Tab-separated table of C-alpha atoms and ligand atoms in Angstrom:
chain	number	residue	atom	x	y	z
V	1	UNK	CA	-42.674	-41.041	134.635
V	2	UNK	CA	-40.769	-38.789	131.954
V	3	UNK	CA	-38.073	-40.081	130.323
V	4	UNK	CA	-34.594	-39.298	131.840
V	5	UNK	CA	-32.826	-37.449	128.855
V	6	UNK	CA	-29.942	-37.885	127.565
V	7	UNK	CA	-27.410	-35.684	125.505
V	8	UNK	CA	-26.178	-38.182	122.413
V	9	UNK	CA	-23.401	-35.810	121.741
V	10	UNK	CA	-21.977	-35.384	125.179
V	11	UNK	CA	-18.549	-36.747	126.031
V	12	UNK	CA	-18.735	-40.773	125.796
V	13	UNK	CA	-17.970	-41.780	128.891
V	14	UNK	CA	-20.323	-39.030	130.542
V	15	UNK	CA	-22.742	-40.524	128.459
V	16	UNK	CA	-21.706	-44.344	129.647
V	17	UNK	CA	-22.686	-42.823	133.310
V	18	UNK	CA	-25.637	-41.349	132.405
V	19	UNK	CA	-26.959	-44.669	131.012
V	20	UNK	CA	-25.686	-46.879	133.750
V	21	UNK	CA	-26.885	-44.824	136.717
V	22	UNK	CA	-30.647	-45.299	134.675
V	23	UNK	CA	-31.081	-49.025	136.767
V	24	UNK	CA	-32.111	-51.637	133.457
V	25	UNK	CA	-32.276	-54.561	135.180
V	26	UNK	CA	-33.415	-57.146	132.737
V	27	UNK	CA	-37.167	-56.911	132.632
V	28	UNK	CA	-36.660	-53.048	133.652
V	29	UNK	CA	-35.198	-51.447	130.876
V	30	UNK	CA	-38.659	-49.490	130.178
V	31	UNK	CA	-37.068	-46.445	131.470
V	32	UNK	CA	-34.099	-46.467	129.537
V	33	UNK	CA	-36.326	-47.473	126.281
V	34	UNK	CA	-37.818	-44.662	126.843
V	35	UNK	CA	-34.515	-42.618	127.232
V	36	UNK	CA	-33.063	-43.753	124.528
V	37	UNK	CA	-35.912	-43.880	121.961
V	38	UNK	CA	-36.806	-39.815	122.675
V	39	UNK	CA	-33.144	-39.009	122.158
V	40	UNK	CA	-32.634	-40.810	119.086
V	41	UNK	CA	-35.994	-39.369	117.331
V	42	UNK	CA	-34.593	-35.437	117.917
V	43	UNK	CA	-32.211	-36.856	114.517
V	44	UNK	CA	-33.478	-36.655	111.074
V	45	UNK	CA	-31.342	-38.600	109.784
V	46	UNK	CA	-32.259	-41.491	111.610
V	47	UNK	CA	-35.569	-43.978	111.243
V	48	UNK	CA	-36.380	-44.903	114.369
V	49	UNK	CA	-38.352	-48.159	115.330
V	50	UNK	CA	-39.527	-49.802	118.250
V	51	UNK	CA	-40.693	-52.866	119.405
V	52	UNK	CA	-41.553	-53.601	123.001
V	53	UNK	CA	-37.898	-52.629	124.640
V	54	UNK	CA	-36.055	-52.358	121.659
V	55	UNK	CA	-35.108	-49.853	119.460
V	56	UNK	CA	-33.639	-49.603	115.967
V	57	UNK	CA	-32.515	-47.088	113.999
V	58	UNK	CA	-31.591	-46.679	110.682
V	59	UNK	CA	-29.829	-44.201	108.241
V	60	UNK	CA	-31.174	-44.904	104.400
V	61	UNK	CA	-28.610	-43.034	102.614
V	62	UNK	CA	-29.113	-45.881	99.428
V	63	UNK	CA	-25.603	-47.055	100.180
V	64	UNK	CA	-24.748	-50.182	98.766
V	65	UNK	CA	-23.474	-52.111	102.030
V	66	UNK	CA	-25.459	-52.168	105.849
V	67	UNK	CA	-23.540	-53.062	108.741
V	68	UNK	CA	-25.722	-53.851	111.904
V	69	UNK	CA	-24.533	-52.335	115.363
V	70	UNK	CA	-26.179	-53.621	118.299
V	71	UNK	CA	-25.927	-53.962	121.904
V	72	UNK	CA	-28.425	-54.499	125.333
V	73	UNK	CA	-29.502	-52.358	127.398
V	74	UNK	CA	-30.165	-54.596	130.280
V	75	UNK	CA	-27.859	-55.626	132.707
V	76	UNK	CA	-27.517	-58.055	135.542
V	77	UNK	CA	-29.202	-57.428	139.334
V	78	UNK	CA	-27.791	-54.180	141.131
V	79	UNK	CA	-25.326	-55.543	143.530
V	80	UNK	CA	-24.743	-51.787	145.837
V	81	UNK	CA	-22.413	-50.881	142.606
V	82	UNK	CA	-25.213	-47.447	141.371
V	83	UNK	CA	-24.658	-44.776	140.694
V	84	UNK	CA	-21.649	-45.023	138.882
V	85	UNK	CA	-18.770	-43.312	139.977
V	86	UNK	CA	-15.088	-42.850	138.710
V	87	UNK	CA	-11.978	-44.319	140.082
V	88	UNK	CA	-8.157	-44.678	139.546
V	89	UNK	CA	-7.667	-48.765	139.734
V	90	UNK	CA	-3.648	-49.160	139.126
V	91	UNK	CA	-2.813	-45.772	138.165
V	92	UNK	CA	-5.542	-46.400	135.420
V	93	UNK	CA	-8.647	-44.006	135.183
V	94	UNK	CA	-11.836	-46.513	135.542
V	95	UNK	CA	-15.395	-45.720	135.014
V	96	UNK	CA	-17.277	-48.057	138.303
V	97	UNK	CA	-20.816	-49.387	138.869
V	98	UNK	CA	-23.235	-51.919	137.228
V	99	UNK	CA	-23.212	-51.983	133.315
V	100	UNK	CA	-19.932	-49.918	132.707
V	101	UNK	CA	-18.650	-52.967	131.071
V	102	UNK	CA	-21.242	-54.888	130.352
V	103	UNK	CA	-22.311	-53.443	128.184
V	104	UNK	CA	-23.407	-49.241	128.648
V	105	UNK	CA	-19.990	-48.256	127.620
V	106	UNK	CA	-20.387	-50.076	124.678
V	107	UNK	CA	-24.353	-48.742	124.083
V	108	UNK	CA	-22.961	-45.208	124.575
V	109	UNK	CA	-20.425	-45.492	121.852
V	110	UNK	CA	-23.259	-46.667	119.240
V	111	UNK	CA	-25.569	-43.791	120.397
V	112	UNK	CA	-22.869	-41.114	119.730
V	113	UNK	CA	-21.699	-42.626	116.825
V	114	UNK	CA	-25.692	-42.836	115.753
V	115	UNK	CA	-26.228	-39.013	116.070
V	116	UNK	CA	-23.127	-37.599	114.914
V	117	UNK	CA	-22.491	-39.626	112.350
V	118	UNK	CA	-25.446	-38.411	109.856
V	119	UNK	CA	-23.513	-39.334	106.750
V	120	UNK	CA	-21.436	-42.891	107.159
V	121	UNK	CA	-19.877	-44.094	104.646
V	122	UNK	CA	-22.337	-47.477	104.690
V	123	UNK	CA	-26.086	-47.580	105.602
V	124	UNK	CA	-25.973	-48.386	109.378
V	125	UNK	CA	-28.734	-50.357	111.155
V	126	UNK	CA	-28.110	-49.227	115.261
V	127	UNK	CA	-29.614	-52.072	117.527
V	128	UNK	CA	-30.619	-51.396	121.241
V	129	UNK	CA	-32.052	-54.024	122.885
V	130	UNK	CA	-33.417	-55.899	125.838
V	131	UNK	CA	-33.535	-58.970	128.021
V	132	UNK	CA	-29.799	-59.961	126.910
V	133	UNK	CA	-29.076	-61.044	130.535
V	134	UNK	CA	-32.038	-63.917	131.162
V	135	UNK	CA	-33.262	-66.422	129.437
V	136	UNK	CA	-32.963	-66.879	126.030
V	137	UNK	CA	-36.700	-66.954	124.841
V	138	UNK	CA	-36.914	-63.453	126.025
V	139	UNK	CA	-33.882	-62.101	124.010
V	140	UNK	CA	-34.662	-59.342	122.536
V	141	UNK	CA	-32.752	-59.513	119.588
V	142	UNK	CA	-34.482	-62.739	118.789
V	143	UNK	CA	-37.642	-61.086	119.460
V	144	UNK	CA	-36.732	-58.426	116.654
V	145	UNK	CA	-35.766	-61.649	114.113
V	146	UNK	CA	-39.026	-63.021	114.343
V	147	UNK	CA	-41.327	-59.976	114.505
V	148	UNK	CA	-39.074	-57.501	112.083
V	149	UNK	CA	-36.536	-59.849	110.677
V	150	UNK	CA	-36.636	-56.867	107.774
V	151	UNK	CA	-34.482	-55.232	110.139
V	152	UNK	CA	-32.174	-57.219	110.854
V	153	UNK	CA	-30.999	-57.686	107.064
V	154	UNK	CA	-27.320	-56.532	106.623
V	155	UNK	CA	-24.039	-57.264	105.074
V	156	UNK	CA	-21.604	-57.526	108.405
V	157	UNK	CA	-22.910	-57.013	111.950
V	158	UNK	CA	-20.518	-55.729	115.053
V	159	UNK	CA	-22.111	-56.953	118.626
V	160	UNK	CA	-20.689	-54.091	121.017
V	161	UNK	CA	-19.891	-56.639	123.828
V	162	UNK	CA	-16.954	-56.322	125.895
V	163	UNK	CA	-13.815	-57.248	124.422
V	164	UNK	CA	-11.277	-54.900	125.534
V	165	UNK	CA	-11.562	-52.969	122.952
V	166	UNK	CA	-10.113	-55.485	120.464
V	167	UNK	CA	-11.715	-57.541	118.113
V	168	UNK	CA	-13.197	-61.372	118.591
V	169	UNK	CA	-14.447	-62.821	115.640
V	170	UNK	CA	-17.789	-64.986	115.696
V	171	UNK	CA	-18.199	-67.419	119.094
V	172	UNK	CA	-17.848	-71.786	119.004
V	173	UNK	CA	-21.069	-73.538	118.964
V	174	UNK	CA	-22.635	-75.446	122.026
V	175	UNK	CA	-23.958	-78.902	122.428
V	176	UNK	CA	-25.309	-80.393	125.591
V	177	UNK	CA	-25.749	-84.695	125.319
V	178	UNK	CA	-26.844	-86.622	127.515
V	179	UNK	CA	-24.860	-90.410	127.659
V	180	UNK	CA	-26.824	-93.055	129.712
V	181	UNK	CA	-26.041	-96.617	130.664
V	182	UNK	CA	-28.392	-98.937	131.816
V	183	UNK	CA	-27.744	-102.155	134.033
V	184	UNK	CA	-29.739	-104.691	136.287
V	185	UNK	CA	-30.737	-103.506	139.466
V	186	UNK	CA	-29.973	-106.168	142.687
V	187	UNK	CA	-29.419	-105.787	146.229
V	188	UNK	CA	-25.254	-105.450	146.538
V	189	UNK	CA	-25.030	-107.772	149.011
V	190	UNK	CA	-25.633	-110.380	146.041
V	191	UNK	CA	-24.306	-107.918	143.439
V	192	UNK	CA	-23.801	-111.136	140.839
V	193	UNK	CA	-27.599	-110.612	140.315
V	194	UNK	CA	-27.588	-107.437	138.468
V	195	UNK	CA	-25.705	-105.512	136.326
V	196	UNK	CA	-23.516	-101.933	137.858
V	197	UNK	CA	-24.441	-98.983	135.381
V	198	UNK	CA	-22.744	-96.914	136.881
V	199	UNK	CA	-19.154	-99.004	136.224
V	200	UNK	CA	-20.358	-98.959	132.993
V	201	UNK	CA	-19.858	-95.477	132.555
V	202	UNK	CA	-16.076	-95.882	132.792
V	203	UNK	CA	-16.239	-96.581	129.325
V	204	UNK	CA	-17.885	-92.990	128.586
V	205	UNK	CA	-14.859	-90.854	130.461
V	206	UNK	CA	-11.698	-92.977	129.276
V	207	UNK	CA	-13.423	-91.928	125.677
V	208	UNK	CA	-13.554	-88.151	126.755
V	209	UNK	CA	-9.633	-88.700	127.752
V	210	UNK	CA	-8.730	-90.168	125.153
V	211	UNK	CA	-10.318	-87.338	122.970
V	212	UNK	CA	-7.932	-85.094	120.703
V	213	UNK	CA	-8.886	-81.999	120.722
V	214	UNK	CA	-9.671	-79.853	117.700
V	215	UNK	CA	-8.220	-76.279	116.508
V	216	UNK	CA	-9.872	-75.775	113.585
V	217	UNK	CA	-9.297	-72.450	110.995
V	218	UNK	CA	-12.675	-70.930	110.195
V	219	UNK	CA	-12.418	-67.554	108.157
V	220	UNK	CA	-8.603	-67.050	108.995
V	221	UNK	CA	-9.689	-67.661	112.592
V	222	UNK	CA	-8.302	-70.996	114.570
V	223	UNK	CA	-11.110	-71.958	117.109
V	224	UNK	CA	-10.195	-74.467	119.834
V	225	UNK	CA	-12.703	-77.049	120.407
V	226	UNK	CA	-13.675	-78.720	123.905
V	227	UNK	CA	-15.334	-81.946	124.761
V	228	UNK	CA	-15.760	-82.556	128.537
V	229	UNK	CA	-18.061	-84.182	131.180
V	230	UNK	CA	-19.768	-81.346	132.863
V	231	UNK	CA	-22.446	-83.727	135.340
V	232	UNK	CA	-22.856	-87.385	136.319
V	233	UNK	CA	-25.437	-89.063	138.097
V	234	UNK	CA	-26.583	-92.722	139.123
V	235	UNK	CA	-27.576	-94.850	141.691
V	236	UNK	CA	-30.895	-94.994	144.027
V	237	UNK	CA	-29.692	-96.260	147.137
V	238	UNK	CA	-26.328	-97.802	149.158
V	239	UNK	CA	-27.380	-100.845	149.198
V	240	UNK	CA	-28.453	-101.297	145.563
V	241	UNK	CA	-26.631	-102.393	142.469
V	242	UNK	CA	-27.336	-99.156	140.189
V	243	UNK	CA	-29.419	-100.172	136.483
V	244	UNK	CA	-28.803	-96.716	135.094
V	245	UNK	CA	-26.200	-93.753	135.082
V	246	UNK	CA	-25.932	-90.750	133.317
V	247	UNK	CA	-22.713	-88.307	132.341
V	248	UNK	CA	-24.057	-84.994	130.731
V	249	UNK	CA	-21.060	-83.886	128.116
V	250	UNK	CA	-20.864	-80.087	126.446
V	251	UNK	CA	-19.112	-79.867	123.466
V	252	UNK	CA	-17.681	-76.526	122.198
V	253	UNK	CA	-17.214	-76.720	118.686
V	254	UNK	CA	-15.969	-74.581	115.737
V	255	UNK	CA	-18.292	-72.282	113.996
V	256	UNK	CA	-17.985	-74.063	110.630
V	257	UNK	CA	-19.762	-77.168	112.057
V	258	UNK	CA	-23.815	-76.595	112.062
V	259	UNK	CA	-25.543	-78.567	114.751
V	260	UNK	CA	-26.196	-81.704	112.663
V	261	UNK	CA	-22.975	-82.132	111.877
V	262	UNK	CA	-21.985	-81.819	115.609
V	263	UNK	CA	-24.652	-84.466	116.502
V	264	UNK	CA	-23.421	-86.691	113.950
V	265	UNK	CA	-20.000	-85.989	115.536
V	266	UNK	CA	-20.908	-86.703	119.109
V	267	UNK	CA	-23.130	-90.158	118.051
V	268	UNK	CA	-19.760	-91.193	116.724
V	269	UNK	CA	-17.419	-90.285	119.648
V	270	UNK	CA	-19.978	-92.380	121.731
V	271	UNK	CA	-20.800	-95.262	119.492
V	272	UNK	CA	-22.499	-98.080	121.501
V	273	UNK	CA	-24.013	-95.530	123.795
V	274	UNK	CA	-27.441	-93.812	124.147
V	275	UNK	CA	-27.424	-90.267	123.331
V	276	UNK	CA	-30.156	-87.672	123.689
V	277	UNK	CA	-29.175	-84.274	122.565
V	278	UNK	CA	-30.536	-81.669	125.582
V	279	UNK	CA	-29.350	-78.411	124.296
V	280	UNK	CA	-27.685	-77.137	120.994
V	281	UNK	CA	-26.329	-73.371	119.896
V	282	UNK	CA	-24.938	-72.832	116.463
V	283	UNK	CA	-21.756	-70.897	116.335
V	284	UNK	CA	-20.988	-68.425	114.195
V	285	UNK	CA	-18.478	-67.390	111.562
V	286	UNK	CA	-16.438	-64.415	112.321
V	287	UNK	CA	-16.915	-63.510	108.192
V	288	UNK	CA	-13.581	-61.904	108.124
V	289	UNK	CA	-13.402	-62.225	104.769
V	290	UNK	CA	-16.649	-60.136	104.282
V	291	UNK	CA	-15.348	-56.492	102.498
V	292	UNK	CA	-17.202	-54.639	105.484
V	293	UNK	CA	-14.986	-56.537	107.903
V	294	UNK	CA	-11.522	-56.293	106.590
V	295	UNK	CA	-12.700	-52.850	106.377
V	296	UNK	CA	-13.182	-52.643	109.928
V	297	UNK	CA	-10.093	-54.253	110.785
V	298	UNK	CA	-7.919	-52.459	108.260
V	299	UNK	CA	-9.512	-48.846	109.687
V	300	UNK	CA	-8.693	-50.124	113.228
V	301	UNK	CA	-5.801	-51.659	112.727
V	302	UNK	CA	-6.702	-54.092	115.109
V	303	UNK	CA	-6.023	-57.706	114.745
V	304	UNK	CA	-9.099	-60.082	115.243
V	305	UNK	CA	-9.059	-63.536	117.935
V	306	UNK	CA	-11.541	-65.970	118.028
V	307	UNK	CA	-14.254	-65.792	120.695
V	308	UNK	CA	-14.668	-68.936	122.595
V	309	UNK	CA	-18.020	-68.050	124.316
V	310	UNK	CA	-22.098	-68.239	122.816
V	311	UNK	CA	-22.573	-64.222	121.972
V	312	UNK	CA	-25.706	-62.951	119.813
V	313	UNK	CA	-23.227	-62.910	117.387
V	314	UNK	CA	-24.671	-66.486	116.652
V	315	UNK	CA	-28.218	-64.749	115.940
V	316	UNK	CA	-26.613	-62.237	113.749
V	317	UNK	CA	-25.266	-65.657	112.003
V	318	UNK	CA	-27.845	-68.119	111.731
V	319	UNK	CA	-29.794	-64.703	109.878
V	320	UNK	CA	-27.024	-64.575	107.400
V	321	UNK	CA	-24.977	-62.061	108.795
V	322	UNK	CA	-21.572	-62.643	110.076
V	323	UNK	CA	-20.476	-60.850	112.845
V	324	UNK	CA	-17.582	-59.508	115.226
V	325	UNK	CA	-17.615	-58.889	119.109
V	326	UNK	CA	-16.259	-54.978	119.834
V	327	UNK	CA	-16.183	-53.665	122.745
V	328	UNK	CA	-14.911	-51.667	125.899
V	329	UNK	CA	-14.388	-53.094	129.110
V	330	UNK	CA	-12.765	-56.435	129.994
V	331	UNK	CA	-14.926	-58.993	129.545
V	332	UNK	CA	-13.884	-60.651	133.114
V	333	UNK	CA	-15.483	-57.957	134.774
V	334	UNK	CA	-18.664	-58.315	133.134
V	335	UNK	CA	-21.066	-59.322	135.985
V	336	UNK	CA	-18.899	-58.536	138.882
V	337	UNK	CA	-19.215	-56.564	141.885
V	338	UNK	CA	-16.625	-54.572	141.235
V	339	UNK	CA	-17.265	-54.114	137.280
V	340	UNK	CA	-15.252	-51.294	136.166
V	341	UNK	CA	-14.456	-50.170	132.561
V	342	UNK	CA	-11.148	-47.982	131.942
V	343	UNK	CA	-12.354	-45.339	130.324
V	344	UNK	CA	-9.650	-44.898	127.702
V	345	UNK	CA	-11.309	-48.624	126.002
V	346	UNK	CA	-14.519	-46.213	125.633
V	347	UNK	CA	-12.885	-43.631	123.876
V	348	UNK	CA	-10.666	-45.913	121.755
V	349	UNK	CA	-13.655	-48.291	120.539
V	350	UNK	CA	-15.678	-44.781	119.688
V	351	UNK	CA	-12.404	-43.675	117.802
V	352	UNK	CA	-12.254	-47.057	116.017
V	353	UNK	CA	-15.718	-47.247	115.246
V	354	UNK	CA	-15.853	-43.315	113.546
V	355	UNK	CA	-12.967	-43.881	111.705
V	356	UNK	CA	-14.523	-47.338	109.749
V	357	UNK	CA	-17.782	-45.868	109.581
V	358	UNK	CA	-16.099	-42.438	108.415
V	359	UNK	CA	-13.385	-43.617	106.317
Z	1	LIG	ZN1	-23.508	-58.456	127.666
């Protein structure tokens, strides 16, 4: 099938339709690969690269700073919300349908930006990729870090995820533990025999409230930790005296604490306890005080909040890049039926984004 093309240099949010009403669910973003790849070789100024779903392209203008601009081109399932249409929500002009927020707008900024802009004042590496939307051993911006991590090299990344147009810094890390007790099983009519595990776990939750939580300042940034029982489970029968239970905590945690140290944290918290780490994400530092950044936010004028959520930001960090989430669209909206993206959030982010880049 030939590639549905687009015009790069067409009014942004005609562009945002144009990409959303090309359907990319996640493990069907060929089509749009395709779209996008074609358009972006017609510039010379660009080096264009692709690797399965993803494309990069680069200017190499032998400036001495690279920022990294990236966003996915997948989205989540169709849910009777294509083709795109637009809408006045609230006396506010809205652009409606799957992917308008997350995250087309935000993909239709970087491509105009990527054409028009054929001399920015800092080498730019523009990131489109795929399967942001399932799991994470498909990502493919991880696929990119271990097949072309050469590409990936930069001095400041911004993801182009919904943010309302304003500027998150970096994301908290995430740790899933597991806390089990164990006990003696015994039938509970002669519950003197054994040993209840699951009482035992009253121990485990009068720890989590008695937690303090943590804000903790990170690059000029003050991240709010969390600690909190998210599952529990115990007991075979109602007629038996449980041996073991088990209370599954996440902890959120700052992006200056690397997963060892949050480990060590957690083993702490639950001295006495067994703990078996299930699941860990590293955060990452909003870099702030990175030149490229306080570029961006001094050209934007903007002023930068923490991001509480896991973003690819954290791949852009654990590389060595520190990165920002910019985007259009509210990020509340992401996902939903209704997801609708005010149109004057695409325009501002592509005005915010020309002026740093153009400065
Ligand atoms: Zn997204």
């Amino acid at each position: 099938m030939p590639a549905v093309s687009l015009n790069l240099t067409t009014d942004v949010v005609e562009l945002t339709r144009a990409l959303c009403d090309i359907e990319s669910v996640s493990g069907n973003e060929n089509a749009i690969a395709n779209s996008i790849e074609t358009a972006l070789r017609a510039y010379p100024h660009l080096d264009v690269t692709r690797d399965a779903d993803a494309i990069v392209a680069r200017t190499s203008l032998g400036r001495g700073t690279r920022v990294l601009i990236a966003g996915h081109i997948d989205t989540v399932p169709v849910a009777d919300n294509l083709p795109t249409r637009l809408e006045t929500i609230d006396g506010v002009q809205h652009l409606w349908g799957r992917g308008t927020v997350d995250m087309k707008a935000g993909v239709a900024v970087q491509l105009k930006l990527a054409a028009e802009l054929t001399e920015p004042n800092v080498d730019v590496t523009w990131i489109f990729y795929d399967h942001e939307e399932v799991d994470a051993t498909l990502n493919g911006m991880g696929r990119l870090s271990r097949n072309r991590p050469d590409l990936l090299e930069g001095d400041f990344a911004v993801l182009c995820e919904p943010t309302s147009a304003g500027i998150e810094g970096g994301c908290n890390g995430t740790m899933r533990i597991e806390i089990s007790t164990k006990g003696v099983k015994a039938h509970s009519a002669r519950a003197w025999m054994g040993v209840n595990a699951i009482h035992a776990v009253e121990e485990i939750l009068a720890r989590l409230n008695r937690y303090s939580l943590q804000e903790v300042e990170v690059d000029g940034l003050v991240y709010k930790e969390s600690l909190n029982a998210v599952l529990i489970s115990g007991g075979i029968a109602t007629n038996v005296i449980p041996d073991s239970a088990k209370v599954t905590v996440n902890y959120r945690f700052a992006p200056s604490k690397s997963i060892a140290d949050a480990e060590a944290h957690l083993r702490e918290v639950f001295e006495g306890f067994q703990v078996k780490v299930t699941d860990a994400s590293a955060g990452a530092r909003p870099g702030l005080d990175q030149p490229a950044a306080a570029a961006f936010i001094a050209a934007t004028g903007l002023v930068a909040r923490p991001k509480y959520g896991w973003t690819d930001v954290a791949r852009f960090s654990a590389l060595g890049v520190p990165a920002i989430n910019f985007g259009p669209g509210d990020p509340n909206k992401a996902h939903a039926d209704d997801e609708s993206c005010p149109v004057d959030q695409i325009y501002s982010c592509e005005a915010a984004l020309r002026k740093w880049l153009t400065a």
